[in-house]
Coordinates of C-alpha atoms in Angstrom, one line a residue:
Chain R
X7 CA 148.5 141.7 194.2
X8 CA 148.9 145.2 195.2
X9 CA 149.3 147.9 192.4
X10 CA 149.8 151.6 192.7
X11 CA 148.1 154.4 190.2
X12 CA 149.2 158.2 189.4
X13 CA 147.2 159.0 186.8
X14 CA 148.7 162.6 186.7
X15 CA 151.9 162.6 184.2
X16 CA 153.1 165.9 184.6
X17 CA 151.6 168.6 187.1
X18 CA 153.1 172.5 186.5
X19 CA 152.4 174.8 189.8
X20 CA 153.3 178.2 190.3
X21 CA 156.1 179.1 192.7
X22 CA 154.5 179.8 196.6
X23 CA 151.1 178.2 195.2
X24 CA 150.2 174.5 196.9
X25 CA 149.7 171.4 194.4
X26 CA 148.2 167.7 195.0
X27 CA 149.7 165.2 193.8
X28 CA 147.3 161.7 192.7
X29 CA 147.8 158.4 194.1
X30 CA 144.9 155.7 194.3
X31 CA 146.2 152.2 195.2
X32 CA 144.8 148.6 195.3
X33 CA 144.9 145.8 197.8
X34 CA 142.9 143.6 199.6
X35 CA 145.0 143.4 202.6
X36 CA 143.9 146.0 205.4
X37 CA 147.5 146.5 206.5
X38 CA 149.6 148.6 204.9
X39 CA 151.9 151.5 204.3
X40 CA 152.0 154.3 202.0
X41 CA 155.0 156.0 201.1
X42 CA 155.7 158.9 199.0
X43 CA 159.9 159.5 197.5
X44 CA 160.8 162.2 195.2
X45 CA 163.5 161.6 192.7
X46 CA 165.4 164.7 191.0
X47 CA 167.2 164.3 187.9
X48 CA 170.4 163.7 190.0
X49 CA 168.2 160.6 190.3
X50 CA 168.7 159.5 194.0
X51 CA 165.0 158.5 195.8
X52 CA 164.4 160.8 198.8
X53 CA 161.8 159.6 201.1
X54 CA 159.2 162.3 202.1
X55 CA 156.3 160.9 204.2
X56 CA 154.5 157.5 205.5
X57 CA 151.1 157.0 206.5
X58 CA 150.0 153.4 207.5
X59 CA 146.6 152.3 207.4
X60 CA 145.4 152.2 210.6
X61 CA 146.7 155.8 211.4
X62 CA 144.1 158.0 212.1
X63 CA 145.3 161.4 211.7
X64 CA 146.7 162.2 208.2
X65 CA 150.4 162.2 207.5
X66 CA 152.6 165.7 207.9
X67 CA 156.1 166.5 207.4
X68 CA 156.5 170.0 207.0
X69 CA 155.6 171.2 203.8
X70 CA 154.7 167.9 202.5
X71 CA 151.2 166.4 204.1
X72 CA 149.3 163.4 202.5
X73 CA 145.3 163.3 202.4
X74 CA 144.8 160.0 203.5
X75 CA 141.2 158.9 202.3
X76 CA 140.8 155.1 203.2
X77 CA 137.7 154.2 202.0
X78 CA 138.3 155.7 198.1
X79 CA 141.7 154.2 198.7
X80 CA 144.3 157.3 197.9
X81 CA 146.2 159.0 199.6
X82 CA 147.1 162.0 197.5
X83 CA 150.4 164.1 198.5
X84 CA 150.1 167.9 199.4
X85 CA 152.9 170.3 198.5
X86 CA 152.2 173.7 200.1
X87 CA 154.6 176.9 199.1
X88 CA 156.3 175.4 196.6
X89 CA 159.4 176.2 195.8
X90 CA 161.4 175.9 192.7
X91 CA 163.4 173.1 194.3
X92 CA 160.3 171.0 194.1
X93 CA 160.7 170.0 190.6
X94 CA 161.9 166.3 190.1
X95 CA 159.6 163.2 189.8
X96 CA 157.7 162.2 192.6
X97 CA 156.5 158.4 193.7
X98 CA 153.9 157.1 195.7
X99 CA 154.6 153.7 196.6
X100 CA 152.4 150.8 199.2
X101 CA 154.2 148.0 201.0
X102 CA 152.0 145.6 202.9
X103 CA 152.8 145.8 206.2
X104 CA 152.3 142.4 208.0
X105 CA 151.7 138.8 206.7
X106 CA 150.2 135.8 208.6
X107 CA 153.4 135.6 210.1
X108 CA 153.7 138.5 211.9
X109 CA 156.6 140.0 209.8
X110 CA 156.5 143.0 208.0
X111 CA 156.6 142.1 203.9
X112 CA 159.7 144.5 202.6
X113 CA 159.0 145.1 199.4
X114 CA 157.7 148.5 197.8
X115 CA 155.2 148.6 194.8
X116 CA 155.3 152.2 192.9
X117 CA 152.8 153.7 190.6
X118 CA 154.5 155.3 187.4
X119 CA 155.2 158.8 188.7
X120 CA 154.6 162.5 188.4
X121 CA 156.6 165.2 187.1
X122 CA 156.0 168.1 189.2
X123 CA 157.6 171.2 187.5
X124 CA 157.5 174.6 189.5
X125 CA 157.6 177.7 187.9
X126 CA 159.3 180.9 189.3
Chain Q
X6 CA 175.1 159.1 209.6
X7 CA 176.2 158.3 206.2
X8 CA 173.6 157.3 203.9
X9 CA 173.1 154.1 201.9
X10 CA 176.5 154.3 198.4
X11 CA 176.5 152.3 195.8
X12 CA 179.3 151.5 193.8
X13 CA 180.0 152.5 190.8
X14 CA 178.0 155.3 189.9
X15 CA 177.7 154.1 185.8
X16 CA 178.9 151.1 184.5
X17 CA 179.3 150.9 180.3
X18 CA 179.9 146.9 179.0
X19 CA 179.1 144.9 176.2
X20 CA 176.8 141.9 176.2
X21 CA 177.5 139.2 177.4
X22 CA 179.9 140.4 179.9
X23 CA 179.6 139.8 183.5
X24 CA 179.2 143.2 186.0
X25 CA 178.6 143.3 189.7
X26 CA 177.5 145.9 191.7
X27 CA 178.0 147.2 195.3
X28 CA 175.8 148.2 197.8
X29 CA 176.6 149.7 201.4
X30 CA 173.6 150.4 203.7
X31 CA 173.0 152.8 206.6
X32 CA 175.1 151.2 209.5
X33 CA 172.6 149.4 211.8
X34 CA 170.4 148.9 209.2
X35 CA 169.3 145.3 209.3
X36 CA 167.3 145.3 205.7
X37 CA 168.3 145.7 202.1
X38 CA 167.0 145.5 199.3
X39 CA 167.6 146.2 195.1
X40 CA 165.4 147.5 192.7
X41 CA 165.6 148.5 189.0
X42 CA 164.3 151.1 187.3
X43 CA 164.2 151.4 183.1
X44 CA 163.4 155.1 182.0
X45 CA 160.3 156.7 183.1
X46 CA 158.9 154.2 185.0
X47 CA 158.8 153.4 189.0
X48 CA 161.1 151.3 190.2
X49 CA 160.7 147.6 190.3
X50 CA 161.2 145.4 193.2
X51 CA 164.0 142.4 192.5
X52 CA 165.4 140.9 196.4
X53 CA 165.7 142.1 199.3
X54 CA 167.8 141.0 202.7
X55 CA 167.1 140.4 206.3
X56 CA 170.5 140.6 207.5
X57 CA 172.1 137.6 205.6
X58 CA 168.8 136.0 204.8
X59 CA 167.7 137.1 201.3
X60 CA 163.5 137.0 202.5
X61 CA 162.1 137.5 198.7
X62 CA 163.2 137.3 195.3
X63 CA 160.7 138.8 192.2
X64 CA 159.9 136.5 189.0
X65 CA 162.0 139.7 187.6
X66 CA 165.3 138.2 189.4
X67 CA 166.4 135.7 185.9
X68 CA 168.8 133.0 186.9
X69 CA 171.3 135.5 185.4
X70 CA 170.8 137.3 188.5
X71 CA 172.2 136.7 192.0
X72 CA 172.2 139.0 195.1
X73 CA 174.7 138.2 198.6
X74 CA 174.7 139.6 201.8
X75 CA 177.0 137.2 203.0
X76 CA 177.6 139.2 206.5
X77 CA 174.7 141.2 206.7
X78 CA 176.3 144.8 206.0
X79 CA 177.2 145.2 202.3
X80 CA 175.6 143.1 199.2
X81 CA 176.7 142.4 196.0
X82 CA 174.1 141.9 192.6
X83 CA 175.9 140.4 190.2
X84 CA 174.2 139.9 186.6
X85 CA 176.3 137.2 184.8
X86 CA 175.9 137.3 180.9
X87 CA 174.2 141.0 180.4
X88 CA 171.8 142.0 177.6
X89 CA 170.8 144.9 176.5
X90 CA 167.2 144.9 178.4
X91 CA 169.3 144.6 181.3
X92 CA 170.4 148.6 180.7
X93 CA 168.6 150.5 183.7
X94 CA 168.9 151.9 187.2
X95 CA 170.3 149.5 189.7
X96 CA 168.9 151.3 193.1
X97 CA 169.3 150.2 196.4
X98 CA 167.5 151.2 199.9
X99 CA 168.1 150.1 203.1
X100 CA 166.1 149.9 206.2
X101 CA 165.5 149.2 209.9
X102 CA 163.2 146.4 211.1
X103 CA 162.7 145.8 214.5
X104 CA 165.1 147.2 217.0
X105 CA 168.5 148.0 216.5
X106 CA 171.5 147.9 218.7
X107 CA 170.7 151.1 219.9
X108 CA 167.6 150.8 220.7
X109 CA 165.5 152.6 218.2
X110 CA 162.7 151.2 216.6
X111 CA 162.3 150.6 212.7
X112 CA 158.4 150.9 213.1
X113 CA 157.4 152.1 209.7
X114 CA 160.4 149.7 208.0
X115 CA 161.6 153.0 206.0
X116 CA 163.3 152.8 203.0
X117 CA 166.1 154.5 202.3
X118 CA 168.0 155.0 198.9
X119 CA 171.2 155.4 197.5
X120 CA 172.1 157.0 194.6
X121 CA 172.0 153.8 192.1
X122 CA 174.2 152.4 189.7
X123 CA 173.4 153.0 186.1
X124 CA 174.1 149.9 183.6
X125 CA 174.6 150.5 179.7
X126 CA 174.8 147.6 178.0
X127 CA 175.6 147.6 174.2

């Protein structure tokens, strides 16, 4: 079974500074996706950034990029210039991405989470 | 494009009582799927829907649960009997596998949220 680790339980950054979130994950499969949400107190899940394990170029979406390491299996989520905005829980979550079958499995596994707080 | 709404925002009810939530994903979406999520914690997986066909149901799903997507747009989780460990978030995401109507492509099989339903159960 798949299982997803953040061993960081709260992370404090300054405001304009970068910050790295930790995710190491688990799986035996060699297909797979890695997905990272954030979830402010409102407490709504906003999706920030995929990488799938055969992608060969690391994973960017603006501000956010994830350092995708394969072979220590994490794939750790960047946060350059941060901005007070930033603060909320974020997730990294792994779905496997195709069975035997050929279909894509649809359910996400999430580690526990990390409360990024940014200070002004 | 609205995004996925669930319906209602915060349920309160006693044990033993019935509730049922609602769900509404992004139009065109073809998946859905429910998760809960208890205080602190990520959220767990319970079923999720390939247009009407519900594909996978977690150990978590008791027979006090039941999910339908009886025509593939909106789905219902109804939790018949509640207790109080049943208090959490009730979240739903929806997503695009495959090719929609349209024409785009669901590559990555994105999930998108709503804003949940919170259940208190006293």
């Amino acid at each position: 079974a798949q299982k997803i680790t953040q061993t960081q339980p709260g992370m404090f950054v300054q405001e304009k500074e970068a910050v790295t979130l930790d995710c190491t994950y688990d799986t035996s499969d060699q297909s797979y996706g890695l997905f990272w949400y954030k979830q402010p107190s409102s407490g709504e899940m906003i999706f920030l950034i995929y990488q799938g394990s055969y992608d060969e170029q690391n994973a960017t979406e603006g501000r956010y990029s994830l350092n995708f390491q394969k072979a220590r299996k994490s794939a750790n989520l960047v946060i350059s210039a941060s901005q007070l905005g930033d603060s909320a829980m974020y997730f990294c979550a792994m779905r496997l991405r195709i069975n035997a079958g050929g279909t894509s499995y649809g359910k996400l596994t999430f580690g526990q989470g990390t409360i990024l707080t940014v200070h002004p | 494009d609205t995004g996925v709404s669930q319906d209602p925002r915060h349920k309160i009810t006693k044990r033993g009582q019935n509730v049922t939530f609602r769900c509404d994903p992004i139009s065109e979406h073809n998946r859905l799927y429910w998760y809960r999520q208890t205080l602190g914690q990520g959220p767990e997986f319970l079923t999720y829907f390939q247009n009407e066909a519900q594909l996978e149901k977690s150990r978590l799903l008791s027979d006090r649960f039941s999910a339908e997507r009886p025509k593939g747009s909106f789905s219902t989780l109804e939790i018949q009997r509640t207790e109080q460990g049943d208090s959490a978030m009730y979240l739903c995401a929806s997503s695009l596998f495959g090719r929609g109507a349209s024409g785009q492509t669901g590559i990555t099989d994105t999930q998108y949220f709503g804003p949940g339903t919170r259940l208190t159960v006293l």
